[in-house]
Amino acid sequence: MKETLLKTVLVFKTSIYNTDEVQKLNPLLNKLVAKNDRWNFDLEDCDNILRVESNTITAESVLGLLGMHGFYCEELH
């Protein structure tokens, strides 16, 4: 029987305000996450939420990636 791994959901408050910025980050986030992982932005939320579902990504790697490209990013607990 195949074992199912539960994915961790990381949630971040960001300074991403529009779809142009999401498109800029799209290839970078896709490269960061594994094949079966997912990420999405909720730009309608007042905190411009980024959610990452993964069992391999660390919060630090997401923070570093967004910070390197000039965006604010803070992990929410």
Short mmCIF file of N, CA and C in Angstrom, two decimals:
data_model
loop_
_atom_site.label_atom_id
_atom_site.label_comp_id
_atom_site.label_asym_id
_atom_site.label_seq_id
_atom_site.Cartn_x
_atom_site.Cartn_y
_atom_site.Cartn_z
N MET A 1 0.84 -1.18 0.00
CA MET A 1 0.00 0.00 0.00
C MET A 1 0.89 1.24 0.00
N LYS A 2 0.55 2.18 -0.86
CA LYS A 2 1.34 3.41 -0.97
C LYS A 2 1.02 4.35 0.19
N GLU A 3 2.06 4.86 0.84
CA GLU A 3 1.89 5.78 1.95
C GLU A 3 1.70 7.20 1.42
N THR A 4 0.72 7.91 1.97
CA THR A 4 0.45 9.29 1.57
C THR A 4 1.12 10.23 2.56
N LEU A 5 1.93 11.14 2.05
CA LEU A 5 2.57 12.13 2.91
C LEU A 5 1.69 13.38 2.96
N LEU A 6 1.43 13.84 4.16
CA LEU A 6 0.68 15.08 4.30
C LEU A 6 1.60 16.25 4.01
N LYS A 7 1.08 17.19 3.27
CA LYS A 7 1.89 18.36 2.94
C LYS A 7 1.72 19.43 4.00
N THR A 8 2.79 20.15 4.22
CA THR A 8 2.76 21.29 5.12
C THR A 8 2.26 22.48 4.33
N VAL A 9 1.42 23.30 4.96
CA VAL A 9 0.95 24.52 4.32
C VAL A 9 1.65 25.69 5.00
N LEU A 10 2.45 26.40 4.23
CA LEU A 10 3.13 27.59 4.71
C LEU A 10 2.33 28.80 4.24
N VAL A 11 2.12 29.77 5.13
CA VAL A 11 1.31 30.94 4.80
C VAL A 11 2.15 32.19 5.07
N PHE A 12 2.16 33.09 4.08
CA PHE A 12 2.98 34.30 4.16
C PHE A 12 2.17 35.55 3.85
N LYS A 13 2.45 36.60 4.58
CA LYS A 13 1.96 37.94 4.26
C LYS A 13 3.00 38.52 3.30
N THR A 14 2.56 39.13 2.18
CA THR A 14 3.52 39.63 1.19
C THR A 14 3.18 41.04 0.74
N SER A 15 4.11 41.61 -0.01
CA SER A 15 3.88 42.91 -0.64
C SER A 15 3.52 42.75 -2.12
N ILE A 16 3.07 41.57 -2.52
CA ILE A 16 2.66 41.32 -3.90
C ILE A 16 1.26 41.88 -4.06
N TYR A 17 1.09 42.86 -4.95
CA TYR A 17 -0.20 43.54 -5.05
C TYR A 17 -0.96 43.29 -6.34
N ASN A 18 -0.31 42.75 -7.35
CA ASN A 18 -1.05 42.59 -8.62
C ASN A 18 -0.56 41.35 -9.38
N THR A 19 -1.32 41.02 -10.40
CA THR A 19 -1.01 39.80 -11.17
C THR A 19 0.29 39.92 -11.96
N ASP A 20 0.70 41.14 -12.30
CA ASP A 20 1.99 41.31 -12.99
C ASP A 20 3.14 40.83 -12.11
N GLU A 21 3.06 41.15 -10.82
CA GLU A 21 4.10 40.71 -9.89
C GLU A 21 4.05 39.19 -9.70
N VAL A 22 2.84 38.64 -9.67
CA VAL A 22 2.69 37.18 -9.56
C VAL A 22 3.31 36.51 -10.79
N GLN A 23 3.07 37.07 -11.98
CA GLN A 23 3.63 36.50 -13.21
C GLN A 23 5.15 36.55 -13.19
N LYS A 24 5.72 37.60 -12.61
CA LYS A 24 7.18 37.71 -12.50
C LYS A 24 7.73 36.59 -11.61
N LEU A 25 6.99 36.27 -10.54
CA LEU A 25 7.45 35.25 -9.60
C LEU A 25 7.08 33.83 -10.02
N ASN A 26 6.15 33.68 -10.93
CA ASN A 26 5.65 32.37 -11.35
C ASN A 26 6.76 31.37 -11.69
N PRO A 27 7.68 31.69 -12.60
CA PRO A 27 8.72 30.69 -12.91
C PRO A 27 9.67 30.43 -11.74
N LEU A 28 9.90 31.44 -10.92
CA LEU A 28 10.80 31.29 -9.78
C LEU A 28 10.19 30.37 -8.72
N LEU A 29 8.90 30.57 -8.42
CA LEU A 29 8.23 29.71 -7.44
C LEU A 29 8.06 28.30 -7.98
N ASN A 30 7.78 28.17 -9.28
CA ASN A 30 7.65 26.84 -9.87
C ASN A 30 8.96 26.07 -9.79
N LYS A 31 10.07 26.78 -9.93
CA LYS A 31 11.39 26.15 -9.84
C LYS A 31 11.71 25.74 -8.40
N LEU A 32 11.21 26.53 -7.45
CA LEU A 32 11.48 26.27 -6.03
C LEU A 32 10.73 25.05 -5.51
N VAL A 33 9.48 24.88 -5.93
CA VAL A 33 8.66 23.80 -5.39
C VAL A 33 8.83 22.52 -6.19
N ALA A 34 8.56 21.40 -5.55
CA ALA A 34 8.63 20.10 -6.21
C ALA A 34 7.45 19.93 -7.15
N LYS A 35 7.54 18.91 -7.98
CA LYS A 35 6.54 18.66 -9.03
C LYS A 35 5.10 18.62 -8.51
N ASN A 36 4.86 17.95 -7.40
CA ASN A 36 3.50 17.80 -6.88
C ASN A 36 3.12 18.82 -5.82
N ASP A 37 3.97 19.80 -5.59
CA ASP A 37 3.67 20.87 -4.63
C ASP A 37 2.84 21.95 -5.32
N ARG A 38 2.21 22.79 -4.51
CA ARG A 38 1.40 23.87 -5.07
C ARG A 38 1.65 25.16 -4.33
N TRP A 39 1.40 26.26 -5.01
CA TRP A 39 1.46 27.58 -4.39
C TRP A 39 0.38 28.45 -5.04
N ASN A 40 -0.09 29.45 -4.29
CA ASN A 40 -1.03 30.42 -4.85
C ASN A 40 -1.04 31.69 -4.02
N PHE A 41 -1.46 32.75 -4.66
CA PHE A 41 -1.61 34.04 -3.99
C PHE A 41 -3.08 34.35 -3.83
N ASP A 42 -3.44 34.97 -2.73
CA ASP A 42 -4.77 35.52 -2.52
C ASP A 42 -4.61 37.03 -2.43
N LEU A 43 -4.71 37.69 -3.59
CA LEU A 43 -4.50 39.14 -3.65
C LEU A 43 -5.71 39.91 -3.17
N GLU A 44 -6.82 39.23 -2.92
CA GLU A 44 -8.00 39.90 -2.39
C GLU A 44 -7.93 40.00 -0.87
N ASP A 45 -7.07 39.23 -0.25
CA ASP A 45 -6.85 39.30 1.19
C ASP A 45 -6.04 40.56 1.49
N CYS A 46 -6.32 41.21 2.61
CA CYS A 46 -5.61 42.46 2.94
C CYS A 46 -4.11 42.24 3.14
N ASP A 47 -3.68 41.00 3.42
CA ASP A 47 -2.26 40.69 3.61
C ASP A 47 -1.60 40.10 2.37
N ASN A 48 -2.33 40.07 1.23
CA ASN A 48 -1.79 39.54 -0.03
C ASN A 48 -1.08 38.20 0.22
N ILE A 49 -1.85 37.25 0.66
CA ILE A 49 -1.37 35.96 1.15
C ILE A 49 -0.77 35.10 0.04
N LEU A 50 0.37 34.50 0.37
CA LEU A 50 0.97 33.44 -0.43
C LEU A 50 0.86 32.16 0.38
N ARG A 51 0.26 31.12 -0.21
CA ARG A 51 0.20 29.79 0.41
C ARG A 51 1.05 28.83 -0.40
N VAL A 52 1.85 28.07 0.30
CA VAL A 52 2.69 27.05 -0.35
C VAL A 52 2.39 25.72 0.32
N GLU A 53 1.96 24.73 -0.48
CA GLU A 53 1.70 23.38 0.01
C GLU A 53 2.85 22.49 -0.44
N SER A 54 3.61 22.00 0.53
CA SER A 54 4.80 21.23 0.21
C SER A 54 5.24 20.40 1.41
N ASN A 55 5.99 19.34 1.15
CA ASN A 55 6.64 18.65 2.25
C ASN A 55 8.15 18.72 2.10
N THR A 56 8.61 19.61 1.21
CA THR A 56 10.05 19.75 1.00
C THR A 56 10.55 21.19 1.14
N ILE A 57 9.67 22.17 1.04
CA ILE A 57 10.07 23.58 1.06
C ILE A 57 10.12 24.11 2.49
N THR A 58 11.09 24.94 2.77
CA THR A 58 11.17 25.60 4.08
C THR A 58 10.68 27.04 3.94
N ALA A 59 10.20 27.58 5.04
CA ALA A 59 9.77 28.98 5.05
C ALA A 59 10.94 29.89 4.66
N GLU A 60 12.13 29.55 5.12
CA GLU A 60 13.31 30.37 4.85
C GLU A 60 13.60 30.46 3.35
N SER A 61 13.37 29.37 2.62
CA SER A 61 13.64 29.42 1.18
C SER A 61 12.65 30.34 0.46
N VAL A 62 11.40 30.35 0.91
CA VAL A 62 10.40 31.25 0.31
C VAL A 62 10.72 32.70 0.68
N LEU A 63 11.03 32.94 1.94
CA LEU A 63 11.39 34.29 2.39
C LEU A 63 12.59 34.81 1.61
N GLY A 64 13.59 33.97 1.43
CA GLY A 64 14.79 34.36 0.70
C GLY A 64 14.51 34.67 -0.75
N LEU A 65 13.70 33.85 -1.39
CA LEU A 65 13.39 34.05 -2.81
C LEU A 65 12.66 35.37 -3.03
N LEU A 66 11.61 35.62 -2.24
CA LEU A 66 10.86 36.87 -2.42
C LEU A 66 11.72 38.08 -2.05
N GLY A 67 12.48 37.95 -0.95
CA GLY A 67 13.35 39.05 -0.53
C GLY A 67 14.40 39.39 -1.57
N MET A 68 14.95 38.36 -2.21
CA MET A 68 15.98 38.55 -3.23
C MET A 68 15.44 39.34 -4.43
N HIS A 69 14.12 39.25 -4.64
CA HIS A 69 13.52 39.95 -5.76
C HIS A 69 12.78 41.21 -5.35
N GLY A 70 13.08 41.70 -4.13
CA GLY A 70 12.59 43.00 -3.68
C GLY A 70 11.20 43.03 -3.07
N PHE A 71 10.67 41.86 -2.69
CA PHE A 71 9.34 41.82 -2.12
C PHE A 71 9.41 41.55 -0.61
N TYR A 72 8.49 42.16 0.11
CA TYR A 72 8.34 41.88 1.54
C TYR A 72 7.62 40.55 1.69
N CYS A 73 8.04 39.76 2.65
CA CYS A 73 7.41 38.47 2.90
C CYS A 73 7.62 38.13 4.37
N GLU A 74 6.53 37.76 5.04
CA GLU A 74 6.58 37.42 6.47
C GLU A 74 5.74 36.16 6.68
N GLU A 75 6.33 35.17 7.33
CA GLU A 75 5.57 33.94 7.60
C GLU A 75 4.54 34.21 8.67
N LEU A 76 3.32 33.74 8.43
CA LEU A 76 2.24 33.83 9.43
C LEU A 76 2.09 32.48 10.10
N HIS A 77 1.86 32.49 11.39
CA HIS A 77 1.74 31.24 12.15
C HIS A 77 0.31 31.02 12.58
#
